[in-house]
Coordinates of N, CA and C and ligand atoms in Angstrom, one line a residue:
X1 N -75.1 -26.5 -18.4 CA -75.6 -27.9 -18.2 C -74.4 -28.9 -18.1
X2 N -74.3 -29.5 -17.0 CA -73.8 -30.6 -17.1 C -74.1 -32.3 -17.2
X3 N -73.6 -33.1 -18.0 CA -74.4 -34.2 -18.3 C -73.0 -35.2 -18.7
X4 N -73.3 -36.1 -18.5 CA -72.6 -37.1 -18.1 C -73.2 -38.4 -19.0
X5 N -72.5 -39.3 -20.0 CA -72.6 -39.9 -20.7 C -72.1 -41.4 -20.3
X6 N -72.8 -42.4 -20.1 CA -72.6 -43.6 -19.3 C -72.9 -44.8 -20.6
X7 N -71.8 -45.9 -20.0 CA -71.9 -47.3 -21.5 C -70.7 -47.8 -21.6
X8 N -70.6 -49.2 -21.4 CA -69.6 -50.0 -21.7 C -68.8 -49.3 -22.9
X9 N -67.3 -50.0 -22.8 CA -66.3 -49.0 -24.1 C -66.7 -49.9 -25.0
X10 N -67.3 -49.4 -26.6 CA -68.0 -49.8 -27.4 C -69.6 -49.0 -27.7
X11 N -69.7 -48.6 -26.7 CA -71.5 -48.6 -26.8 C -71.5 -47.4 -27.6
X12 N -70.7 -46.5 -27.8 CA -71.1 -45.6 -28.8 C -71.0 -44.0 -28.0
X13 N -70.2 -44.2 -26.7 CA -70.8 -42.7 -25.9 C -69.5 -42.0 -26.4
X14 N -67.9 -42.3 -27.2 CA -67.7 -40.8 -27.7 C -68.5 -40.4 -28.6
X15 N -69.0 -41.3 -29.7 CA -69.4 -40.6 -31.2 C -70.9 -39.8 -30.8
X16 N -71.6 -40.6 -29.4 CA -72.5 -39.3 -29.4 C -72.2 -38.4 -28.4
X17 N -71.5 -38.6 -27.3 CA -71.1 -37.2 -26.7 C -71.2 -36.3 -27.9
X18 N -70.0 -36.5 -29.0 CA -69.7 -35.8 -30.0 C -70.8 -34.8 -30.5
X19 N -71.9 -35.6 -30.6 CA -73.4 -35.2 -31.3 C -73.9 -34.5 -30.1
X20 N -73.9 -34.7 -29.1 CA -74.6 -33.6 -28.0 C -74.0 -32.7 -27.9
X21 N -72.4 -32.4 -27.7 CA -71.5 -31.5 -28.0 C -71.6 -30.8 -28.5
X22 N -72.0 -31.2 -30.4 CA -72.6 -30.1 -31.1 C -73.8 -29.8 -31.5
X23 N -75.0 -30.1 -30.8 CA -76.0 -29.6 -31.0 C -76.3 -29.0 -29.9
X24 N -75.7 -29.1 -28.7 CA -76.0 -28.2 -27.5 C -75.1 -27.3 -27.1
X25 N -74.1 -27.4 -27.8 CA -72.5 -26.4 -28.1 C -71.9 -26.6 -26.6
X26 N -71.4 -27.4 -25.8 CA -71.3 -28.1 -24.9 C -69.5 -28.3 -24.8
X27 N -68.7 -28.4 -24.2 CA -67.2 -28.9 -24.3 C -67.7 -30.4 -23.6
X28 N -66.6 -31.1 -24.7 CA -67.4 -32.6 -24.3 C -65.6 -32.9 -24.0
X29 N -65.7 -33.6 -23.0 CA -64.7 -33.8 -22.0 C -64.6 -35.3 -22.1
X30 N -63.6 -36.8 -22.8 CA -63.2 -37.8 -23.1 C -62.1 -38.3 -21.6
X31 N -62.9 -39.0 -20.9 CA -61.9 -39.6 -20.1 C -60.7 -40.6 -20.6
X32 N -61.3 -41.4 -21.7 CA -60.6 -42.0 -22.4 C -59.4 -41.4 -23.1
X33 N -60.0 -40.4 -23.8 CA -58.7 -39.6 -24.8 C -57.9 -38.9 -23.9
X34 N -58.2 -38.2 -22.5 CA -57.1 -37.3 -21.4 C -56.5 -38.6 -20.8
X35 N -56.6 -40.1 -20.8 CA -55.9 -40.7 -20.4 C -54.6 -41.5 -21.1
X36 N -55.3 -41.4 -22.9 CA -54.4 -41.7 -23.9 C -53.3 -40.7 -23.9
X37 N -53.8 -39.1 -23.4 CA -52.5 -38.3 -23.8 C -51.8 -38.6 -22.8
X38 N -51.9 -38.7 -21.4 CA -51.4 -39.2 -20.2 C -50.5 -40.2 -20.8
X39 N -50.7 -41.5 -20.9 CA -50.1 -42.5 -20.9 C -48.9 -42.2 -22.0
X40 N -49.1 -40.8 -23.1 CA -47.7 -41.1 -23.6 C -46.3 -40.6 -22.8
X41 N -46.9 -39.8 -21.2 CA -45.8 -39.8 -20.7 C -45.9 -40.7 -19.3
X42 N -46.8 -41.7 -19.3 CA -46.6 -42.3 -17.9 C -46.7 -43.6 -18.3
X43 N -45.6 -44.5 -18.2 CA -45.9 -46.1 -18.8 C -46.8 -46.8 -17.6
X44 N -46.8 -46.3 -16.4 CA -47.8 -46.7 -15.4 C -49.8 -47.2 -16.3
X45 N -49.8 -46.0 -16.8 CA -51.2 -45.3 -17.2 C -51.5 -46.4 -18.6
X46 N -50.2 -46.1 -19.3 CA -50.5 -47.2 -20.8 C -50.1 -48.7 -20.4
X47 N -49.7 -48.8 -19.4 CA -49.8 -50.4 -19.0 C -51.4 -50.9 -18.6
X48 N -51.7 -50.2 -17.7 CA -53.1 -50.5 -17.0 C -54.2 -50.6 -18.6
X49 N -53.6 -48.9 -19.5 CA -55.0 -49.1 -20.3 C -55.1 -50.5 -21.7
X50 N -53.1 -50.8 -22.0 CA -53.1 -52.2 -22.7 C -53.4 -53.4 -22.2
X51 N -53.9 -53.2 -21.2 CA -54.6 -54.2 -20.4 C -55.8 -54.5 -20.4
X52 N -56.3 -53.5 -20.8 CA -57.5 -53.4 -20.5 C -58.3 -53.2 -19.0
X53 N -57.1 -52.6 -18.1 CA -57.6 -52.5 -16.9 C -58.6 -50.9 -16.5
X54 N -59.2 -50.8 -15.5 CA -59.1 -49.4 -15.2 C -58.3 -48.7 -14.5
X55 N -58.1 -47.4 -14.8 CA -56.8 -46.4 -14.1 C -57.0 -46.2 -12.6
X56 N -56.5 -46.6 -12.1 CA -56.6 -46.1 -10.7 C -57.5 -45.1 -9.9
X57 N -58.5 -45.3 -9.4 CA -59.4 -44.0 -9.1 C -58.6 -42.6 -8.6
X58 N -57.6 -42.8 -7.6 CA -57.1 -41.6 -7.4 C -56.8 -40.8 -8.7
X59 N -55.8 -41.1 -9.8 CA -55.0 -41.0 -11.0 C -56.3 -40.3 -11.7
X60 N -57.5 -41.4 -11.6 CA -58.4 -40.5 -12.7 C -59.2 -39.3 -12.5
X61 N -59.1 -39.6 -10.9 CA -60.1 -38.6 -10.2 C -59.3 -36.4 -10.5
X62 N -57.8 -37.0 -10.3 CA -56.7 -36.2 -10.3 C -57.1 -35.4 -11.6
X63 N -56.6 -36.1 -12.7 CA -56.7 -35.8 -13.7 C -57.9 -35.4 -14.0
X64 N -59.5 -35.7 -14.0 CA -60.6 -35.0 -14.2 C -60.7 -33.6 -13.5
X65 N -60.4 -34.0 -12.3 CA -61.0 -32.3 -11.7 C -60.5 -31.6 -11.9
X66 N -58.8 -31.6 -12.4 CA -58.3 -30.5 -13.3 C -58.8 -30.1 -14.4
X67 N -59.5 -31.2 -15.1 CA -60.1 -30.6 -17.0 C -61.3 -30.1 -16.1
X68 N -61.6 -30.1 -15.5 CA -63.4 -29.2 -15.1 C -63.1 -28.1 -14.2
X69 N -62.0 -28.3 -13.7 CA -62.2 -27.1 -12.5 C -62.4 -25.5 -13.8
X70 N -63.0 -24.5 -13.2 CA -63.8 -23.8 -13.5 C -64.7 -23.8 -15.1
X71 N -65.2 -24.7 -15.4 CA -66.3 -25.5 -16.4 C -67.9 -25.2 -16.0
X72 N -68.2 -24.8 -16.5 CA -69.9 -24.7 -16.1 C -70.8 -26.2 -17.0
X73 N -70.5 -26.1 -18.1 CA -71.1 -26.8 -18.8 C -70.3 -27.6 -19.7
X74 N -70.6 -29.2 -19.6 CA -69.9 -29.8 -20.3 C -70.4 -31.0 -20.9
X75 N -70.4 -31.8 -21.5 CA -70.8 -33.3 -21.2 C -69.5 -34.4 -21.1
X76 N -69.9 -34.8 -20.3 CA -68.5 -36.0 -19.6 C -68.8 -37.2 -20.0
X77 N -68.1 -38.0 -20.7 CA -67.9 -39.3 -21.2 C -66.7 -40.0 -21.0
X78 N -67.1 -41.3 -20.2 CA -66.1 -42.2 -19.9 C -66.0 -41.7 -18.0
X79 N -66.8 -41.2 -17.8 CA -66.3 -41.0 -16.2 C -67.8 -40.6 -15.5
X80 N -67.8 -41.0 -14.5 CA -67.4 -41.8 -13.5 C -67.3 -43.5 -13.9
X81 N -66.5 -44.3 -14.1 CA -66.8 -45.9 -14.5 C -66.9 -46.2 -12.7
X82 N -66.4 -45.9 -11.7 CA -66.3 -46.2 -10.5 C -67.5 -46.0 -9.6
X83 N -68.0 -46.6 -8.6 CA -68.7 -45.5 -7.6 C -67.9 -44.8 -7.0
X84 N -66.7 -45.2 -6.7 CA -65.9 -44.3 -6.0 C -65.4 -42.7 -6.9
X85 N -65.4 -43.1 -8.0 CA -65.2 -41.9 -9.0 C -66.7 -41.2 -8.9
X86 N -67.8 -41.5 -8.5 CA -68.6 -40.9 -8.9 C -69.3 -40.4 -7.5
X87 N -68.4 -40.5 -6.7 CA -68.9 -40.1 -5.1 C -68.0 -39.1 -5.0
X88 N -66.5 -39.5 -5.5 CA -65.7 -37.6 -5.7 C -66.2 -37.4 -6.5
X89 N -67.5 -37.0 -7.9 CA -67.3 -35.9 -8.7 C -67.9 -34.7 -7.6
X90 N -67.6 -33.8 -8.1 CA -67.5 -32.1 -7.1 C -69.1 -31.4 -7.9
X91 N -69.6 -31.8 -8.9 CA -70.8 -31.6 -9.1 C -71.9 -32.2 -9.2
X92 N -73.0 -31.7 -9.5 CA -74.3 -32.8 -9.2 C -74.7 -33.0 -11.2
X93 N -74.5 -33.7 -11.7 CA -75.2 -34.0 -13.0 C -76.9 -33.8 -13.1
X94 N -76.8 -32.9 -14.3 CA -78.5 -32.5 -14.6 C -78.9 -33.7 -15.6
X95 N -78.3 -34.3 -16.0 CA -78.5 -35.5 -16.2 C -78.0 -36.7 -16.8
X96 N -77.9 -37.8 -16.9 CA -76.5 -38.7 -17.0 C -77.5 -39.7 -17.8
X97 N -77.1 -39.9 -19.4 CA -77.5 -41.1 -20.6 C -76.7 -42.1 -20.4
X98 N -77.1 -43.3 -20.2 CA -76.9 -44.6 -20.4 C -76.6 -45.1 -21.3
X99 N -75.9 -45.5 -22.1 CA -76.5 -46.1 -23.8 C -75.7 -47.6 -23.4
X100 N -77.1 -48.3 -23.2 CA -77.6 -49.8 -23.4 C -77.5 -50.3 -24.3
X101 N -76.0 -51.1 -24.7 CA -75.8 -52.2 -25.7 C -75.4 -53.0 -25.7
X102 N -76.4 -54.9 -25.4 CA -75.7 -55.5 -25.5 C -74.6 -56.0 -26.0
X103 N -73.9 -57.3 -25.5 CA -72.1 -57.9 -24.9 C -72.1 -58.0 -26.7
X104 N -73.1 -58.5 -27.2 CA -72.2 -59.3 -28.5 C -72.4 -58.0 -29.1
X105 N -72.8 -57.0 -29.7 CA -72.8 -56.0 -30.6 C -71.5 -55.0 -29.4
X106 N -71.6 -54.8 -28.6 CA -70.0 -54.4 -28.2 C -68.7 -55.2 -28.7
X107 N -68.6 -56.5 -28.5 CA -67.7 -57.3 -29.0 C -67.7 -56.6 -30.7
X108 N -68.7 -57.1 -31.8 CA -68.4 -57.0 -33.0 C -67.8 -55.4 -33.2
X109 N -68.2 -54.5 -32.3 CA -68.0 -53.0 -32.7 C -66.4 -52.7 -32.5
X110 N -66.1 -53.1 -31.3 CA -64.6 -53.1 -31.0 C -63.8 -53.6 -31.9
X111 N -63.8 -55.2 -32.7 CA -63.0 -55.7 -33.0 C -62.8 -55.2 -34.2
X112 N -64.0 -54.3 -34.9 CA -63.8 -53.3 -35.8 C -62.8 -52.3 -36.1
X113 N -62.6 -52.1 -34.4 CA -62.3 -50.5 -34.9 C -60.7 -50.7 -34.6
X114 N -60.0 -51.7 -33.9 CA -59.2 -52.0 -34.3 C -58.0 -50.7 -33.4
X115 N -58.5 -50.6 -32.4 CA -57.6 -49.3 -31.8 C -56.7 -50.1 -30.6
X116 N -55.3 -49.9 -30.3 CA -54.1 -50.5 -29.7 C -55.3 -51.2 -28.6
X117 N -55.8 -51.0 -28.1 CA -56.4 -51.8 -26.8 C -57.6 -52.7 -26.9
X118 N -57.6 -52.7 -28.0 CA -59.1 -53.7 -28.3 C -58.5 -55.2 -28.9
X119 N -58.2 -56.0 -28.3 CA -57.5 -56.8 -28.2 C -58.8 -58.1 -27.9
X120 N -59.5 -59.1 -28.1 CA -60.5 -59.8 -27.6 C -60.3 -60.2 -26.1
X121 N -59.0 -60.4 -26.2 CA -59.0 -60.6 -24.6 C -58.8 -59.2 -23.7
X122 N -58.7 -58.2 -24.6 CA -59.0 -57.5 -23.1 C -60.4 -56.6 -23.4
X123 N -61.1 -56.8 -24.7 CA -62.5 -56.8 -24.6 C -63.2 -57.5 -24.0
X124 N -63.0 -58.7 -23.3 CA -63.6 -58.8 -22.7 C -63.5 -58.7 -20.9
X125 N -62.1 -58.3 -20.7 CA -61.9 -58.0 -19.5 C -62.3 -56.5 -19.2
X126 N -62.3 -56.1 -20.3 CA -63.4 -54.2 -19.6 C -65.0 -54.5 -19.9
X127 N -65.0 -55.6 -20.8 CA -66.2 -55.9 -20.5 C -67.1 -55.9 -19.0
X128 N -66.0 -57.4 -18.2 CA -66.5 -57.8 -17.0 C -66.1 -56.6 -16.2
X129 N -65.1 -55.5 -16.2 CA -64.9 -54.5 -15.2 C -66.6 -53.3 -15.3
X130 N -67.0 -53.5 -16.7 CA -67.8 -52.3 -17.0 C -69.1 -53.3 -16.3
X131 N -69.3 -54.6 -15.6 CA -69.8 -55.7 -15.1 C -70.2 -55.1 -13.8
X132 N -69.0 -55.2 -13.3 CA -68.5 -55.4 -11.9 C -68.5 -54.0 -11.3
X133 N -67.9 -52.8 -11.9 CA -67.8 -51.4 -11.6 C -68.1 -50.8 -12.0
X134 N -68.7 -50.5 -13.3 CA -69.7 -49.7 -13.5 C -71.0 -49.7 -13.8
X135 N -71.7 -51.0 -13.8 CA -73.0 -51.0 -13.6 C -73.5 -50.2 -12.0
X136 N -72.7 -50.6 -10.7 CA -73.3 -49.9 -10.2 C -73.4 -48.8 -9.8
X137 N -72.3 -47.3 -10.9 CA -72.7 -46.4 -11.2 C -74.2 -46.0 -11.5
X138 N -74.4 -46.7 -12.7 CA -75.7 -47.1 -13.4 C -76.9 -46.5 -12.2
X139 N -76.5 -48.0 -11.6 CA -78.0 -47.9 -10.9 C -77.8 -46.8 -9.5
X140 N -76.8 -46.1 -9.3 CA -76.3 -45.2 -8.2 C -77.3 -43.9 -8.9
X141 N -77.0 -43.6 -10.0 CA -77.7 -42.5 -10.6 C -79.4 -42.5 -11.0
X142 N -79.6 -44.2 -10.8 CA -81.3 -44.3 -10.9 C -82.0 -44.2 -9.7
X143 N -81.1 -44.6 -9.0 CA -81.7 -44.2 -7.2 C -82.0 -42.5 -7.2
X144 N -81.0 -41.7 -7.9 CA -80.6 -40.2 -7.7 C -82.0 -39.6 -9.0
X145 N -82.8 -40.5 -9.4 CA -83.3 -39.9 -10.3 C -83.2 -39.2 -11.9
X146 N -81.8 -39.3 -12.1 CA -81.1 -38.4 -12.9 C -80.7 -39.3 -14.1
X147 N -80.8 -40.4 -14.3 CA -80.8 -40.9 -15.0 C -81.5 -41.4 -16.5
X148 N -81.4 -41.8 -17.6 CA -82.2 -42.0 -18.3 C -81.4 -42.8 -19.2
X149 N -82.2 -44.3 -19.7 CA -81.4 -45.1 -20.5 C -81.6 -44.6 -21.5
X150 N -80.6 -45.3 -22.6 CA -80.6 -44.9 -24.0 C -80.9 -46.2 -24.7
X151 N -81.3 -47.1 -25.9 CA -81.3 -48.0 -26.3 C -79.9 -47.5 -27.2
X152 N -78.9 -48.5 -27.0 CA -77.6 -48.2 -28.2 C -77.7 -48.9 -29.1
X153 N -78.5 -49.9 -29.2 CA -78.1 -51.0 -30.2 C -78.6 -50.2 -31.4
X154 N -80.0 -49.6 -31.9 CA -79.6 -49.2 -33.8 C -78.3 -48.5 -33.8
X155 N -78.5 -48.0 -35.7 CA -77.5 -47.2 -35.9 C -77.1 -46.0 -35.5
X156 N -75.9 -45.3 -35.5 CA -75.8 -44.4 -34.6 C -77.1 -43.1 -35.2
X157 N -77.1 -43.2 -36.2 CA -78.3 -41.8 -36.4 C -79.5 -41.9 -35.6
X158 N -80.0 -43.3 -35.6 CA -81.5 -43.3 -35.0 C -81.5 -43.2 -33.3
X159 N -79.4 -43.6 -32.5 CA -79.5 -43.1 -31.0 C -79.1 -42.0 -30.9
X160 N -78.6 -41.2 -32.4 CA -78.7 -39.8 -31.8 C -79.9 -39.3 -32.0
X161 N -80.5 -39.8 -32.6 CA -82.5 -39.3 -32.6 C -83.1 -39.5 -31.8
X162 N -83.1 -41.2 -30.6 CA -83.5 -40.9 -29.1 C -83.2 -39.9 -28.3
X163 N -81.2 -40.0 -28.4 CA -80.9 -38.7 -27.7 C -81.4 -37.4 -27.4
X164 N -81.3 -36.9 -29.0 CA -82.2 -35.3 -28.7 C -83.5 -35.4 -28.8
X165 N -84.0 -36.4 -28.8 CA -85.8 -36.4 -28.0 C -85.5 -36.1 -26.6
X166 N -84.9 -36.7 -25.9 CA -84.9 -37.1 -24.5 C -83.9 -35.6 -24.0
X167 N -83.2 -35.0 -25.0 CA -82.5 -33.8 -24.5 C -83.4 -33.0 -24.6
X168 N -84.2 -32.6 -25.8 CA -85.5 -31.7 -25.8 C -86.9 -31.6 -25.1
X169 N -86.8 -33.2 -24.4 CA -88.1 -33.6 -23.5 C -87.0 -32.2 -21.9
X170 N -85.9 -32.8 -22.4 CA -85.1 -32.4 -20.9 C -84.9 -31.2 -20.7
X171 N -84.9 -30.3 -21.9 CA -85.0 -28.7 -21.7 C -85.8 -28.1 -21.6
X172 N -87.1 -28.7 -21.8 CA -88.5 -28.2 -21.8 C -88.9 -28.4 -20.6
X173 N -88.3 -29.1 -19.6 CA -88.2 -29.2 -18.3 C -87.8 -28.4 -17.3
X174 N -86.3 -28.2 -18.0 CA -85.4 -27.1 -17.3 C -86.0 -25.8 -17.5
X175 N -86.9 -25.4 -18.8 CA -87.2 -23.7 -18.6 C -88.1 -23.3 -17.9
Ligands
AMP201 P1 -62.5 -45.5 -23.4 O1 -61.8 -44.7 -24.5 O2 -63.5 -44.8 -22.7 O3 -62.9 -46.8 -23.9 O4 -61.3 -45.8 -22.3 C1 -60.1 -46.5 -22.7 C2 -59.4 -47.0 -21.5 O5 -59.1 -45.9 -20.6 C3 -60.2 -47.9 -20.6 O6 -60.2 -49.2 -21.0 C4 -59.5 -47.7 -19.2 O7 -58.2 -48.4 -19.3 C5 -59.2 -46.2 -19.3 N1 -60.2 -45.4 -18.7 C6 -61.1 -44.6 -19.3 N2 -61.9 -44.0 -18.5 C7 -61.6 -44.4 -17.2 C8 -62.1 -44.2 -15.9 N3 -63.2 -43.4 -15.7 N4 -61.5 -44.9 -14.9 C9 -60.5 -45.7 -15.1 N5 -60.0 -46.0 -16.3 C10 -60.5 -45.4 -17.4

């Protein structure tokens, strides 16, 4: 199965990839974290990401099809943020979660966690990028059917409780 995990940075999609990961025994694949290990040897990569920018589509595109090339089953988080990223992925997603959480409960979550790039000003500049470039991922994948929002806003236990409703609505499908 592959599945594809979609949501502004904040909304919660490593800690539940994490949870789908292990309840579907899945390799859950971090765009974010293969770009952190990158950046410790490319100052190109850790400039863009202390910025709060996004990585260049070619650079991320590069770097992903390597972590998947021969991968059957995975769940992908943090990628495609692009449509251009998500017009080269090389497979078709069985299905791609959304997790929907309003700007101000993303702002309070980041400023929490306190990690080198969460800076307010450039929470809000991946804010406007996750605005501008990856909503219309979003809606790229609602046209394709394959989609399904998540509500992110409760606590993380009760969206990993939507989650595997909507994973077990989704296997009961697939058999
Ligand atoms: P994340 O850990 O998902 O919040 O990502 C941290 C940072 O990595 C982002 O702010 C971007 O700078 C970069 N990044 C992660 N995924 C992508 C992507 N798919 N395309 C471009 N840049 C990305």
């Amino acid at each position: 199965m592959r599945l594809i995990i979609l949501g502004a940075t904040g909304a919660g999609k490593g800690t539940q990839a994490r949870f789908i990961s292990r309840i579907l025994k899945l390799k859950h694949i971090e765009m974010g974290g293969l770009l952190r290990k990158e950046a410790r040897k490319n100052k190109l990569i850790k400039k863009f990401m202390a910025q709060g920018k996004l990585i260049p589509d070619n650079i991320t595109i590069r770097i992903l099809n390597k972590e998947i090339k021969n991968k059957k089953s995975f769940v992908l988080d943090g990628f495609p943020r692009t449509l251009v990223q998500a017009k080269a992925l090389r497979f078709k997603p069985d299905l791609v979660l959304f997790l929907n959480v309003g700007k101000d409960d993303i702002v309070k979550r980041l400023l929490l966690r306190k990690r080198f790039d969460d800076t307010k000003k450039n929470i809000e500049e991946r804010y406007h990028l996750y605005l501008k470039k990856t909503l219309p991922v979003i809606n790229y994948y609602k046209k394709k059917n394959v989609l399904v929002t998540i509500n992110g806003n409760p606590s993380i236990k009760n969206v990993s409780k939507s989650i595997k409703k909507v994973l077990m609505k989704f296997s009961k499908f697939d058999n």
